[in-house]
Every structure is written in C-alpha cells, then in structure tokens.
Short mmCIF file of C-alpha atoms and ligand atoms in Angstrom, two decimals:
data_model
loop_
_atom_site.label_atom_id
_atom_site.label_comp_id
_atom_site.label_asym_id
_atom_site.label_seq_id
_atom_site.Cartn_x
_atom_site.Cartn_y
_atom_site.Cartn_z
CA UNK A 1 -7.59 -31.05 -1.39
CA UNK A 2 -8.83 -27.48 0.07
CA UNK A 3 -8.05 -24.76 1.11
CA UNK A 4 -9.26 -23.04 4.56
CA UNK A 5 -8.79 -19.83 5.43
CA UNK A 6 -9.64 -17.70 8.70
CA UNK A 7 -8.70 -14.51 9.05
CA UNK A 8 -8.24 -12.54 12.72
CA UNK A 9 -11.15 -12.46 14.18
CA UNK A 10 -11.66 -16.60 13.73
CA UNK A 11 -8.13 -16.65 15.47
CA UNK A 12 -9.11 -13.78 17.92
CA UNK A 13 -8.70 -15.73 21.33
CA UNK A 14 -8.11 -18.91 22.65
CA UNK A 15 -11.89 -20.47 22.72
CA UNK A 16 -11.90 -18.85 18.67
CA UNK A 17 -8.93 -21.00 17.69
CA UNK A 18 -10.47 -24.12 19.67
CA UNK A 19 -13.31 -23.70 17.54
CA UNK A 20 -11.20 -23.34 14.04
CA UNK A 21 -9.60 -26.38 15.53
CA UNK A 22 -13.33 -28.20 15.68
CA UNK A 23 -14.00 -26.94 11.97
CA UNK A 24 -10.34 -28.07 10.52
CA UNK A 25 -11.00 -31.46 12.31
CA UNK A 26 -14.45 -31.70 10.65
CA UNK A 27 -12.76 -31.39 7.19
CA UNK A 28 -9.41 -33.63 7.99
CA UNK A 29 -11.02 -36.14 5.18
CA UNK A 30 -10.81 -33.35 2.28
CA UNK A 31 -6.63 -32.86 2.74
CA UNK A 32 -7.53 -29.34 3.85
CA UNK A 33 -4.51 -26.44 3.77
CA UNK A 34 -5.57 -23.84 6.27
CA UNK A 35 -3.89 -19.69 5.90
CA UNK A 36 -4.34 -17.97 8.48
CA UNK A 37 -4.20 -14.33 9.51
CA UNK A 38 -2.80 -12.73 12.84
CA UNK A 39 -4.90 -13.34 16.02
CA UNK A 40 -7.26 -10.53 16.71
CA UNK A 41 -6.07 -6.83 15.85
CA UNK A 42 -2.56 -8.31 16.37
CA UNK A 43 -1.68 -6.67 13.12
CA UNK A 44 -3.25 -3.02 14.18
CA UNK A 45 -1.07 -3.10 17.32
CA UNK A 46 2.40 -4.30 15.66
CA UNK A 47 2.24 -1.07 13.95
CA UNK A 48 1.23 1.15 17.12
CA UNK A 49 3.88 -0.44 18.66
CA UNK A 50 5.98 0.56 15.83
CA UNK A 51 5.39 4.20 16.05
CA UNK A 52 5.41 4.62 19.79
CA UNK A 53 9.05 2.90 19.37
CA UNK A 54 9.59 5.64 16.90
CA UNK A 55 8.78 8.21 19.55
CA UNK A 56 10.96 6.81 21.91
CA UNK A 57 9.42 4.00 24.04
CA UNK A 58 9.48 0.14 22.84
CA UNK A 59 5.96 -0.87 24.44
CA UNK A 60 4.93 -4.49 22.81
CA UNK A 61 2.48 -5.45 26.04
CA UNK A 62 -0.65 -5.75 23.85
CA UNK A 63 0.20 -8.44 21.61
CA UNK A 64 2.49 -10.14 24.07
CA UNK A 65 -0.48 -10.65 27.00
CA UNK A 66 -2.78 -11.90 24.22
CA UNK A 67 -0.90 -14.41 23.23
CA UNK A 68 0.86 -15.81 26.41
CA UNK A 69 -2.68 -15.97 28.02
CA UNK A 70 -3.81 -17.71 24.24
CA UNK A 71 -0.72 -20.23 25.10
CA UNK A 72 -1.69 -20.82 28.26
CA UNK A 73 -5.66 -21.43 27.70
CA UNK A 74 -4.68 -23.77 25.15
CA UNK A 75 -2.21 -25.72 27.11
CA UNK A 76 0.30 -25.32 24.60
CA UNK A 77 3.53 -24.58 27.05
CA UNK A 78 6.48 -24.57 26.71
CA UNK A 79 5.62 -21.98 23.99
CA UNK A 80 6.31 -22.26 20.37
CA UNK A 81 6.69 -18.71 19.53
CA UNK A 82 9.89 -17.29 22.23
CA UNK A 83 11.93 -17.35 19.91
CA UNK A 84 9.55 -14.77 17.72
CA UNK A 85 8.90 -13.03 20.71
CA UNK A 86 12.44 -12.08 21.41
CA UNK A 87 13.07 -11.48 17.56
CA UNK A 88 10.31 -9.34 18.12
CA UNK A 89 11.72 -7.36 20.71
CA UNK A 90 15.12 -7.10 19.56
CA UNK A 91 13.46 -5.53 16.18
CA UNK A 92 11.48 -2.78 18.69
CA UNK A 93 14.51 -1.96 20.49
CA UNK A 94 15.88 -1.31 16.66
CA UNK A 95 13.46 0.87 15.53
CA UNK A 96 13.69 2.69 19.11
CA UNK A 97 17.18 3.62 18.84
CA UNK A 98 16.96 4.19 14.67
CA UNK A 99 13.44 6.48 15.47
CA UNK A 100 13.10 5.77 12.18
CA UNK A 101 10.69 3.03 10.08
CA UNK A 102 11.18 1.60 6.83
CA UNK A 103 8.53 0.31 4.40
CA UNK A 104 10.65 -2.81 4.97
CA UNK A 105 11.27 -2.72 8.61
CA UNK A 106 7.29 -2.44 8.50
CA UNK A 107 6.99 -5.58 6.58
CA UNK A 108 9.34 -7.26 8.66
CA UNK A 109 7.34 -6.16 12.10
CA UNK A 110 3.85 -7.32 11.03
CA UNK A 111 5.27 -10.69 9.93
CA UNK A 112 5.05 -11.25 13.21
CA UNK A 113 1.26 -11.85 13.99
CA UNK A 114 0.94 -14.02 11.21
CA UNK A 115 3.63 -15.87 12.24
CA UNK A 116 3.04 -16.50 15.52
CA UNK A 117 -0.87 -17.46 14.70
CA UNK A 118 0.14 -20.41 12.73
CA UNK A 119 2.49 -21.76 15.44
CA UNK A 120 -0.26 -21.81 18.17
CA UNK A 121 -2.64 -23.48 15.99
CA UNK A 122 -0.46 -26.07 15.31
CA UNK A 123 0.89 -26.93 18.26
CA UNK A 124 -2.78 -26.74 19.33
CA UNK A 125 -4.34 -28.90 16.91
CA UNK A 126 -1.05 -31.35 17.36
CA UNK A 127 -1.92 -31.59 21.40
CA UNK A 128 -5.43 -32.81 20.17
CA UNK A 129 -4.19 -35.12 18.28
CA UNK A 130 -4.25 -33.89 14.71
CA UNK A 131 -0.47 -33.97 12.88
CA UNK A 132 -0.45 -30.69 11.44
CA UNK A 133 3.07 -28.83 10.62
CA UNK A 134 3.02 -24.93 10.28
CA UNK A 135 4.69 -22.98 7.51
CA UNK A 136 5.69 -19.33 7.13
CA UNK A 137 4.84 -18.81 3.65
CA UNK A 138 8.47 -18.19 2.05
CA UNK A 139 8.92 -21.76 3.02
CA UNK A 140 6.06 -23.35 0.51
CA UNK A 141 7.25 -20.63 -2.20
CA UNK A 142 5.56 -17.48 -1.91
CA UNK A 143 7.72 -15.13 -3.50
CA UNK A 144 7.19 -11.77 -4.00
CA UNK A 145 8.66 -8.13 -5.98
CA UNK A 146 10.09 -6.17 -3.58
CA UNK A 147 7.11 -3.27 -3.13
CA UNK A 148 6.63 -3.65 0.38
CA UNK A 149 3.33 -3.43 1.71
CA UNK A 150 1.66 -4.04 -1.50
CA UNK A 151 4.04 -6.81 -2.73
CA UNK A 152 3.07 -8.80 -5.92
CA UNK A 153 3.20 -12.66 -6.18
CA UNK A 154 6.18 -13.55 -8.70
CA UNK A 155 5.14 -15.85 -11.03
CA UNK A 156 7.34 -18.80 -10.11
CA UNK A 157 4.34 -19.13 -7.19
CA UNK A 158 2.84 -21.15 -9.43
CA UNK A 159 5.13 -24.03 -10.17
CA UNK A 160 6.91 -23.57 -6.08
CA UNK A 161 3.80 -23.94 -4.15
CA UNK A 162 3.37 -27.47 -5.40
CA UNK A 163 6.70 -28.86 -5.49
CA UNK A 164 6.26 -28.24 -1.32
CA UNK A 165 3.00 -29.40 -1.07
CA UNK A 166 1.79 -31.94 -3.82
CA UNK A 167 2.91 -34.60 -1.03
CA UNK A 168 0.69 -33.59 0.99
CA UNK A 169 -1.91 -33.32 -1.44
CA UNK A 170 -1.00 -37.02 -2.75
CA UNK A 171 -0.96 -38.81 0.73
CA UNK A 172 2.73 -39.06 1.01
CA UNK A 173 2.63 -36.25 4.26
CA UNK A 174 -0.08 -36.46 6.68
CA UNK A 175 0.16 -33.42 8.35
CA UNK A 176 -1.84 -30.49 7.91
CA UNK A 177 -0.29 -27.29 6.70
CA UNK A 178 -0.90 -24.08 8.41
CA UNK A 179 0.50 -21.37 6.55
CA UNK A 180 0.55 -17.43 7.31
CA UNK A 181 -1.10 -15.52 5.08
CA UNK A 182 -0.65 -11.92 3.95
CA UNK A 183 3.31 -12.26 4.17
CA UNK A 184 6.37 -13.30 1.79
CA UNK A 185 9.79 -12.69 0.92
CA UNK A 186 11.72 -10.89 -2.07
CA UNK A 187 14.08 -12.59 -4.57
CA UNK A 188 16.56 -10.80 -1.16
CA UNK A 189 15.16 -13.04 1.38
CA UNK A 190 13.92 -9.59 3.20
CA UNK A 191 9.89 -9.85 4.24
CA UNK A 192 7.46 -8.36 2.15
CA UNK A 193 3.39 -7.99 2.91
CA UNK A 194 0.60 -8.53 0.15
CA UNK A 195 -1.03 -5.38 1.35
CA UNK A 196 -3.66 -5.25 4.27
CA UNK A 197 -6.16 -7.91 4.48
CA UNK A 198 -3.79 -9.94 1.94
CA UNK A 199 -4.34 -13.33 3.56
CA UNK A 200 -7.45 -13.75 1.19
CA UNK A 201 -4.92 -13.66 -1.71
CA UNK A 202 -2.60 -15.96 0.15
CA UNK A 203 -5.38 -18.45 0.48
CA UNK A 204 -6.91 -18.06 -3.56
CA UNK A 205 -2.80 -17.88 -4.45
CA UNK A 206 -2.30 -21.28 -2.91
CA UNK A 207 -5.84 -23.04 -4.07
CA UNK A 208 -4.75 -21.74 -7.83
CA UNK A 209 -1.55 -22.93 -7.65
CA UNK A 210 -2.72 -26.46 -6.41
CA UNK A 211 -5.65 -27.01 -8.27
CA UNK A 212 -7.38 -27.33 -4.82
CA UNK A 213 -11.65 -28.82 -5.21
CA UNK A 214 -12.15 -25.44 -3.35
CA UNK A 215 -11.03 -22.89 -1.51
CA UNK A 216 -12.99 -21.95 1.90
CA UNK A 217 -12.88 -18.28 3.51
CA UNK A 218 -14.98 -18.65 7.11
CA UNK A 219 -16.36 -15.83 8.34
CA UNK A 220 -18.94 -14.75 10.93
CA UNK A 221 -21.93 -14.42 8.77
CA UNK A 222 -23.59 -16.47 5.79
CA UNK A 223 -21.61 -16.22 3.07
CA UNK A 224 -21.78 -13.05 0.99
CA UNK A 225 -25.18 -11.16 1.73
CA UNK A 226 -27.39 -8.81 -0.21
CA UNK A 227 -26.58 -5.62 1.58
CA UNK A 228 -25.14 -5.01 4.57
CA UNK A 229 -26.97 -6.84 7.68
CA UNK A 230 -26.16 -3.88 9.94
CA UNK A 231 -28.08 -1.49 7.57
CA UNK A 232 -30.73 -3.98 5.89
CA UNK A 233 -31.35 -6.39 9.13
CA UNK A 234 -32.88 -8.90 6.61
CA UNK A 235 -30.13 -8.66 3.79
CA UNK A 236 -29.88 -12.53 2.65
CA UNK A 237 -27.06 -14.48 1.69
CA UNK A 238 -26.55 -15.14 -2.28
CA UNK A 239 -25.96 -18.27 -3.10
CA UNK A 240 -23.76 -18.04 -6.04
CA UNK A 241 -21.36 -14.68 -7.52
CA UNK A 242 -19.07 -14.41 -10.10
CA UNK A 243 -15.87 -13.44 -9.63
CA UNK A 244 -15.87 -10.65 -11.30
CA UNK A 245 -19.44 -9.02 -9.15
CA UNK A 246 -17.09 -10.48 -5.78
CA UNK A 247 -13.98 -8.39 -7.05
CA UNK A 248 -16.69 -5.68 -7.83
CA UNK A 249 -18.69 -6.50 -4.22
CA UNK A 250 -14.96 -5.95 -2.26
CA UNK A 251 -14.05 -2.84 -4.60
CA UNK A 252 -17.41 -1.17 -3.92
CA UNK A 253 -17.40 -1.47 0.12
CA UNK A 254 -18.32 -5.26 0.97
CA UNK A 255 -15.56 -6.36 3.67
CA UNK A 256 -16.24 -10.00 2.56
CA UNK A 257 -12.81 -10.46 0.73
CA UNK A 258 -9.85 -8.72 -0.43
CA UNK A 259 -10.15 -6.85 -4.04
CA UNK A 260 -7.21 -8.45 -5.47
CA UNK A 261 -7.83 -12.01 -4.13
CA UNK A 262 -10.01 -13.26 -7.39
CA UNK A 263 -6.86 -12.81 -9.96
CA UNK A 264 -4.83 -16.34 -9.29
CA UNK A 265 -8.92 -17.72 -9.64
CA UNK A 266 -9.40 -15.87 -12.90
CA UNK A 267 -6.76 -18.08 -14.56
CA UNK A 268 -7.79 -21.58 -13.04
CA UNK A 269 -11.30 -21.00 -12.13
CA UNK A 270 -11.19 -22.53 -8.96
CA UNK A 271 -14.15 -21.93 -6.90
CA UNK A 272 -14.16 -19.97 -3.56
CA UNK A 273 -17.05 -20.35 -0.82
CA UNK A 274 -17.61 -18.13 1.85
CA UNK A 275 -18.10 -20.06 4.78
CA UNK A 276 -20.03 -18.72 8.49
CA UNK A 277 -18.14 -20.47 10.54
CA UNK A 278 -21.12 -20.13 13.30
CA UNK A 279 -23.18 -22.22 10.94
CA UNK A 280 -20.79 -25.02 9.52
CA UNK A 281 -23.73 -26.88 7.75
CA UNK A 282 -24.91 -23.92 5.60
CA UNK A 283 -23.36 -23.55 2.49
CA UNK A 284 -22.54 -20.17 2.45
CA UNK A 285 -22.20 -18.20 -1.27
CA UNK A 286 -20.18 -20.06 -3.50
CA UNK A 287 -17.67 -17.59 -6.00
CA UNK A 288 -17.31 -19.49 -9.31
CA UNK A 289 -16.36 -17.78 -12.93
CA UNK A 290 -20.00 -17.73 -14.94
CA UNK A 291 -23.11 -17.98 -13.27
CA UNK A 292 -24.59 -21.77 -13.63
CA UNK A 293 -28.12 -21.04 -12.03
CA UNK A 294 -30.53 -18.36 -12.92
CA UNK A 295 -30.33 -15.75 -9.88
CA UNK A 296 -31.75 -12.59 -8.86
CA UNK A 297 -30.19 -9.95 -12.11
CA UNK A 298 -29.52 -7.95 -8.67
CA UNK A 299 -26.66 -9.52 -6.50
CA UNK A 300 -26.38 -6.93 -3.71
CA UNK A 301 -26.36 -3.25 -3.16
CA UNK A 302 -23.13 -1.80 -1.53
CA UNK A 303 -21.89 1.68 0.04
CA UNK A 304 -18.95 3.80 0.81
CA UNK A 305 -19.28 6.70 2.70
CA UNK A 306 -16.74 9.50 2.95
CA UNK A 307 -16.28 10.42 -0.55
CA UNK A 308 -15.49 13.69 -2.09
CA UNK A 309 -16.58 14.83 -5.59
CA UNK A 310 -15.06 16.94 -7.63
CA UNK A 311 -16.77 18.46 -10.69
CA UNK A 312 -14.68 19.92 -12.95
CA UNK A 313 -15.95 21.47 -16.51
CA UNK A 314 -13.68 23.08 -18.78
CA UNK A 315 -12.90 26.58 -19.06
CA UNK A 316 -10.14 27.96 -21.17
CA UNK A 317 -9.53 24.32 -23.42
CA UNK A 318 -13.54 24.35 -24.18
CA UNK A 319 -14.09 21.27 -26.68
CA UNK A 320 -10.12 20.98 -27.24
CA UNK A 321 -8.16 17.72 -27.25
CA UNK A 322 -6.28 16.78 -24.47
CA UNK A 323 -8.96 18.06 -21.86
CA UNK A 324 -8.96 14.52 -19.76
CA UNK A 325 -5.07 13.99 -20.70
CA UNK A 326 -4.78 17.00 -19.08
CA UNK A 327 -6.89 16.79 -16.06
CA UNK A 328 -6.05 13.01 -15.44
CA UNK A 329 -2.02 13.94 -15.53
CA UNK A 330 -2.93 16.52 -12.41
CA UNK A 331 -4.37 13.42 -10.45
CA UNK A 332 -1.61 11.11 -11.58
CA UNK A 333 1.02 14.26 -10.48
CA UNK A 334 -0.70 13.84 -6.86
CA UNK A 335 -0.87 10.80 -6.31
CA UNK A 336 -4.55 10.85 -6.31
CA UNK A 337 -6.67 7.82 -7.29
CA UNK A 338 -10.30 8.03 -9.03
CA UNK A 339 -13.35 6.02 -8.10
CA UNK A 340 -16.42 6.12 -10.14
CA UNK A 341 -16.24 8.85 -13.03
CA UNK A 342 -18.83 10.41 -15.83
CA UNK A 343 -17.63 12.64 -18.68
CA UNK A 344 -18.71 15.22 -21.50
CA UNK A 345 -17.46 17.21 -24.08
CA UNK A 346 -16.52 19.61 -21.61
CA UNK A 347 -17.12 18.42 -18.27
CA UNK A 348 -15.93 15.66 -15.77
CA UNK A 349 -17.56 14.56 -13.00
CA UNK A 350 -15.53 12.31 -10.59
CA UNK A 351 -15.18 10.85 -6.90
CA UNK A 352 -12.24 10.18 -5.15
CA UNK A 353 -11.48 8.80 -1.67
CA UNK A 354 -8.75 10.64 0.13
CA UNK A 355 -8.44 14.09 1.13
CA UNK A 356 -4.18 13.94 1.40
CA UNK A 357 -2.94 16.03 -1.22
CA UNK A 358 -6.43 17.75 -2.53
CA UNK A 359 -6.08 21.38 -2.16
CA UNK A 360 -3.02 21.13 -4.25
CA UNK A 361 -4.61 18.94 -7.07
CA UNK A 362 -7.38 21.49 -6.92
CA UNK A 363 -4.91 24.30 -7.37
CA UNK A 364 -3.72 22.71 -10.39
CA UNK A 365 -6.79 21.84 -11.73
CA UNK A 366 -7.86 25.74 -11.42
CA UNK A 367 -5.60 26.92 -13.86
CA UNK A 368 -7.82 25.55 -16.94
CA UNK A 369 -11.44 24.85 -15.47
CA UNK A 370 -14.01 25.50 -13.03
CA UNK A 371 -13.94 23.43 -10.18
CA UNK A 372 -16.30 22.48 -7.55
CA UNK A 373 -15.64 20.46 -4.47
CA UNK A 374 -18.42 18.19 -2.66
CA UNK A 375 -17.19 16.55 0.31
CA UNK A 376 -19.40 14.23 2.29
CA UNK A 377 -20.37 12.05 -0.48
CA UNK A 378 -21.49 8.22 -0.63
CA UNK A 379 -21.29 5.74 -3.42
CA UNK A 380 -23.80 3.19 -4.00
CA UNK A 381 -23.09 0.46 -6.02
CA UNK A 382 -25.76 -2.29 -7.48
CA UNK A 383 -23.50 -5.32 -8.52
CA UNK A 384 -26.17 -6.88 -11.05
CA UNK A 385 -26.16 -8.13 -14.44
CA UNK A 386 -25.12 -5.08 -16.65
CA UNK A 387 -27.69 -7.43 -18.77
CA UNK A 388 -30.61 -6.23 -17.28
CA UNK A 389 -29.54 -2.68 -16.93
CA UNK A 390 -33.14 -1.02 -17.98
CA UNK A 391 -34.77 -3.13 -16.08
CA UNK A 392 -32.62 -2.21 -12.91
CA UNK A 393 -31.98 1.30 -13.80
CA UNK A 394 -36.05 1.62 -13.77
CA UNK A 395 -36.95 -0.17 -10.74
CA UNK A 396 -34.16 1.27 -8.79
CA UNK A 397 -34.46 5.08 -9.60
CA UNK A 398 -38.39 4.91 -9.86
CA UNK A 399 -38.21 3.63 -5.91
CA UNK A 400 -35.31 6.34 -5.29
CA UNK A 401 -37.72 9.22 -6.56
CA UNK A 402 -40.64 8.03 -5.18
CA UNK A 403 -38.60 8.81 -1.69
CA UNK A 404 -37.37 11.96 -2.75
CA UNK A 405 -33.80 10.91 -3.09
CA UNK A 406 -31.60 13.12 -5.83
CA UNK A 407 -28.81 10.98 -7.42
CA UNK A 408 -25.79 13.35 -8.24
CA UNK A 409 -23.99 11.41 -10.64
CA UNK A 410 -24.41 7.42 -12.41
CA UNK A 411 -21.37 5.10 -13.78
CA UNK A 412 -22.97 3.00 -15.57
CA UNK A 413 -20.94 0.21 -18.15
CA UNK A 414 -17.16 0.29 -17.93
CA UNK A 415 -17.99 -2.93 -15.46
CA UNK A 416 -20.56 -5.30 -16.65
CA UNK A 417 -21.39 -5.90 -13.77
CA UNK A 418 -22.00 -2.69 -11.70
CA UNK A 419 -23.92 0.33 -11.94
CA UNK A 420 -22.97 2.62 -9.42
CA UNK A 421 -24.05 6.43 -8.38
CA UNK A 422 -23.13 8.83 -5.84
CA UNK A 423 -26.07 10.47 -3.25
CA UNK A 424 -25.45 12.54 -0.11
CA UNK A 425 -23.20 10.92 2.65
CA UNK A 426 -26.26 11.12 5.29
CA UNK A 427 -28.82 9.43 3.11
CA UNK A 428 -26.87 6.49 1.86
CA UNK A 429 -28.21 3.87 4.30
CA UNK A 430 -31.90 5.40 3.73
CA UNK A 431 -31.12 4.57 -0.02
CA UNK A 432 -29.46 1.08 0.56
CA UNK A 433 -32.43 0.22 2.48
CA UNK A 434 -34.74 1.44 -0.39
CA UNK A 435 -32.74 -0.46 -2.86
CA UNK A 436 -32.76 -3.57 -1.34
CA UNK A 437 -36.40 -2.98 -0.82
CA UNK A 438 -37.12 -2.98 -4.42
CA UNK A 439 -34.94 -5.03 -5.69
CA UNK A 440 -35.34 -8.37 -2.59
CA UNK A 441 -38.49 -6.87 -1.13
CA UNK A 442 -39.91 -5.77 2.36
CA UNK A 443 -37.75 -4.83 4.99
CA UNK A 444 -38.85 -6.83 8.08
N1 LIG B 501 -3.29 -9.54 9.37
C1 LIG B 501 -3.33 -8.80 8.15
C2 LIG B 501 -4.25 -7.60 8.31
O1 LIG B 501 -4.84 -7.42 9.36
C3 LIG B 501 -3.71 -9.62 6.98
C4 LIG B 501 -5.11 -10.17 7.00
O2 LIG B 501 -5.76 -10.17 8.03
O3 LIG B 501 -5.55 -10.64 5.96
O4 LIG B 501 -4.37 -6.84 7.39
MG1 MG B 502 -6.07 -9.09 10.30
#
C-alpha cells in the first residue's frame, strides 16, 4: 500500500484533476490512498469570504464558479457536493448576521475546500471507471485536541486509521480512498485544522499509521532541489534527505513540505518521495531516516527574507545570572517567536520573523540592555552534514568574501544538520547563488 498526496495546485482545475486521475490510475496496482488538499486557492478565498461576511456581505462566488465549472468539465453532474454548498452558505449567512468569527467557526469554514476536492475526484475517477470511495478524515479516525487551526493528532490516530482501512489495504475493499487532508475533528465532534499546508501531515499521519511501502507527495518540480530554481536556474534535484535536513529544508524556507509533517515518520521510518508529477518516471528525492548512499555533505542552500534582528547586549545585569531567563521571558510575554540565535557572556544576537508586537518587546527589553533593531534581514541556511562543518564553513565563507559579502551573524550546531547565518535582505539571492556555486558548481 501507498500513500499519494496532491496538494492544491495538482487539484487546481478540471484538466489538473484529470491528470491526478491519469497518475492514481498508473499506481491502482500498489493499493494507493490518495489526501488531498482544496482545489486551487480554494482555501485563501474561504477565509476572504469569511471576513467580507464579517463586514456585512456573504459573497462565496469565487469558490462556487470554480467548482461548478470543475463539475461540469468533468462530467460529473448531478453534483456531489450541493449539499456542502448549501452547508456552506447557510454557515456565511451565520457569520454575516454574528459579524463575528471564531477560531472554530474558521475551522469549520475551510473544511470546506478539502471537502469538496475529495468528492469531485471521486466521483471523477468512479465515471472512468476506477471504484474509489471518498472520506472526510474524521471518518478513517483522525482525531484531534481541540487548538483550532494548529490542532494536534491524538494519539488514538494510530490504532483508528487502520481499523478503517486495513481492508482496503488487505484486498477485502477495492475502492480507492480519497481522503481530505489538513482537517479533523475534536473528542466534541466540532472541526479542527492541522494548521496551513497540514495536508502533508495528513498524508505522513496516515502512511505511519498504516505501515504504507511509501508515501508519495507530487509536486510540480523534481523532487526536492538544491536551491531554489527561481534563484539558481540550474539548482538540481537531491536524490536522497533525511528527515531531519527535510524538517530542517521546510523550517528554513523550502515550500517542499510542511515542517511538522516528518514526526508520525520519525517513529516508523517510513519513507516519503517527492514526486513531479510533470515527470511521472523520474524518481524524484526520496526522504528516508539515515542516509544509505554517500551524497554531496551539502544538501541545499535555503533563504528567508524579511527578517528582523535584534541585538541586544547587556547593560545594567553585566555577567549576572538570569540575563537570557530574563530576556527570553520578554519574548515569551509577547508572544514573540525566535529563529536562529548566537549568545555571549553579555550579549545576544537573535532574528525573529514578525513585526506584531515588537516595539513593545523592545520597550521591555530597554529597561536592562542596549538594544539595536535591524530590519530587512535574510537568513541563509546550508542543510549539510554538521559532519563536515570545516570543510563547509571554509568553502562557503572563503567564496562569500571573495564577493565582498559581510555575514552578520552564524548558528552553527544546535541542528546537526544546518548551519545557518543572516546577510542583508537585498543580497540574499546574490549569496544563494554564490553558495550553490561553490558548493554544486557553475551557474549555467
Ligand atoms: N488547503 C490547506 C491550505 O491551503 C491545506 C493544504 O493545502 O495543505 O493550507
Ligand atoms: Mg492549499
């Protein structure tokens, strides 16, 4: 058994889900279980929809047209989603006349494009003669806490996922499941979601949980690449990553797959491949949990821009214990979350991500050390083999100086398997490009 996954933009339109259809077919053999995510941006308008109801005006056009004219280009009619399409509306009118939106009611309103994706493709791949059955994922037992929009799994996923589907998986139930991804319910029955782009952890959640040969996440490209293609045009794809450098990879800026998707793997060490779904035959990068060929000590060099740092070095505490406690608890009382960090005696160096709630965490901050404030920051990570680090460290900065590029700050250890630094926001694709250069040679 596998697992398939395909997130929005492999669901996007109606000649996209014909060609997931083409791709499931080509894997029937393998007892494949396919997550998907909403069509499209389906997800992105739900919640416009949701705040212009707020304001006044229940407007739900946007995801309706796309997929009545998706029905319709399939020849799916009479449609298997009006019954979520009036639920739908009902819920709109709701929040209209409440003006007023709930982390729940949230949860319960994006349900909806996942929901709705999984019914067209089945009814879809049924009219072309492949029995599949579609599931919303409370109904194969994902079950969640009740922190809506960042819901965690319960751990009674494990043993509920295959009491629904081991028949499947044995041969005793021949059709294929489509499940949504990203969405579950509370030990309440109310909807939670796993947090945006969750359907990756639906998808590694279920493989776990049934022991599946693999789990399969198509995208558009080849797998996991080196860098970047729209930066490094010649970035390549790797061929095999840990989980811990593709946790690191997602963390650090690569859009590939969903930070928290690698935990259920980390206990089972089932494998994940990234899949190009334009290129069925290649094999993509394959995600397993230690390394089993010699590779490249560099995987691939990664970047976020818009990042602030904040350099803070002690004033009136100077040497005394408590200094982090102390400036940590200010970030903690904000609600602020820290990226990469450095540290000395008396000095902390740190980036962070967000600008909501700064001047007041730089108030606080004030009252016991100098503090300096550097917006327009990038991080550059180099997911490698911590292993190597001289080696890397050396060719990397030598190339870096050798194009007049000033590092501000290095992380270097907590992660084995990342070394990361921050440079100014406007040079970071200059110094992904030189990176990748050294480290994979000549940009064509
Ligand atoms: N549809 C959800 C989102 O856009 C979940 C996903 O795509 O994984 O975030
Ligand atoms: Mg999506």
């Amino acid at each position: 058994m596998i697992v398939m996954k395909f997130g929005g933009s492999s669901v996007a339109n109606a000649e996209r889900i014909r060609h997931v259809a083409e791709i499931i077919k080509a894997y029937k053999g393998k007892r494949p279980v396919v997550v998907l995510s909403a069509m499209g941006d389906t997800t992105d308008h739900l919640l416009e929809a949701a705040e212009t109801a707020v304001k006044g005006t229940v407007d739900i056009r946007k995801v309706m047209e796309l997929h009545e004219k998706t029905q319709k280009e399939l020849g799916i009619l009479p449609s298997p989603i009006v019954d979520l399409q009036a639920e739908l509306q009902q819920l709109l009118t709701g929040i209209c006349m409440l003006k007023e939106l709930t982390k729940r009611t949230r949860d319960y309103l994006v349900s909806f494009g996942e929901r709705m994706s999984v019914r067209i493709m089945a009814a879809y791949l049924q009219k072309e003669g492949l029995p599949a059955q579609f599931y919303d994922a409370w109904d194969i037992g994902f079950i969640s806490d009740s922190n809506y929009m960042a819901a965690e799994l319960d751990e009674s996923v494990w043993r509920l996922i295959p009491s629904h589907l081991d028949d499947y998986k044995n041969g005793k139930n021949d059709a294929i499941p489509i499940v949504t991804g990203f969405i579950a319910k509370d030990k309440e029955g109310h909807i939670t979601t796993l947090g945006r782009g969750g359907s990756d952890l639906s998808a590694t959640m279920l493989g776990s949980a049934m022991c599946a040969e693999e789990i399969q996440t198509w995208k558009d490209v080849d797998g996991i690449l080196t860098a970047d293609p729209r930066i490094c045009p010649d970035a390549r794809p790797v061929p095999e990553v840990t989980y811990e450098e593709a946790q690191e990879l997602a963390v650090f800026g690569s859009q590939i797959l969903h930070p928290r998707s690698m935990v259920p793997c980390l206990r089972t060490g089932t494998p994940v491949r990234v899949k190009n779904s334009y290129n069925i035959e290649s094999p993509g990068s394959i995600i397993v949990a230690k390394h089993t060929q010699k590779t490249n000590p560099v995987c691939a060099i990664t970047s976020i821009k818009n990042i602030t740092l904040i350099d803070i070095v002690s004033t009136r505490m100077i040497g005394a214990a408590g200094f982090l406690a102390h400036i940590f608890n200010q970030f903690l009382k904000w609600n602020i979350s820290i990226d990469v960090i450095a540290t000395s005696e008396v000095s902390v160096s740190l980036t962070i991500n967000t600008q909501t709630n700064l001047d007041g965490l730089v108030a606080d901050l004030k009252k016991v050390a100098d503090v300096n404030v550097k917006k327009g920051k990038a991080i550059i990570a180099i997911i490698c083999d911590v292993a190597s680090t001289s080696e890397i460290l050396a060719q990397g900065f030598t190339a870096l100086a050798r194009n007049n590029i000033n590092v501000q700050m290095i992380s270097q250890g907590a992660s084995k398997v990342n070394i990361s630094f921050i440079c100014n926001e406007d040079q970071s694709s200059d110094v992904v490009k030189i990176l990748h250069k050294a480290f994979f040679g000549e940009t064509r």
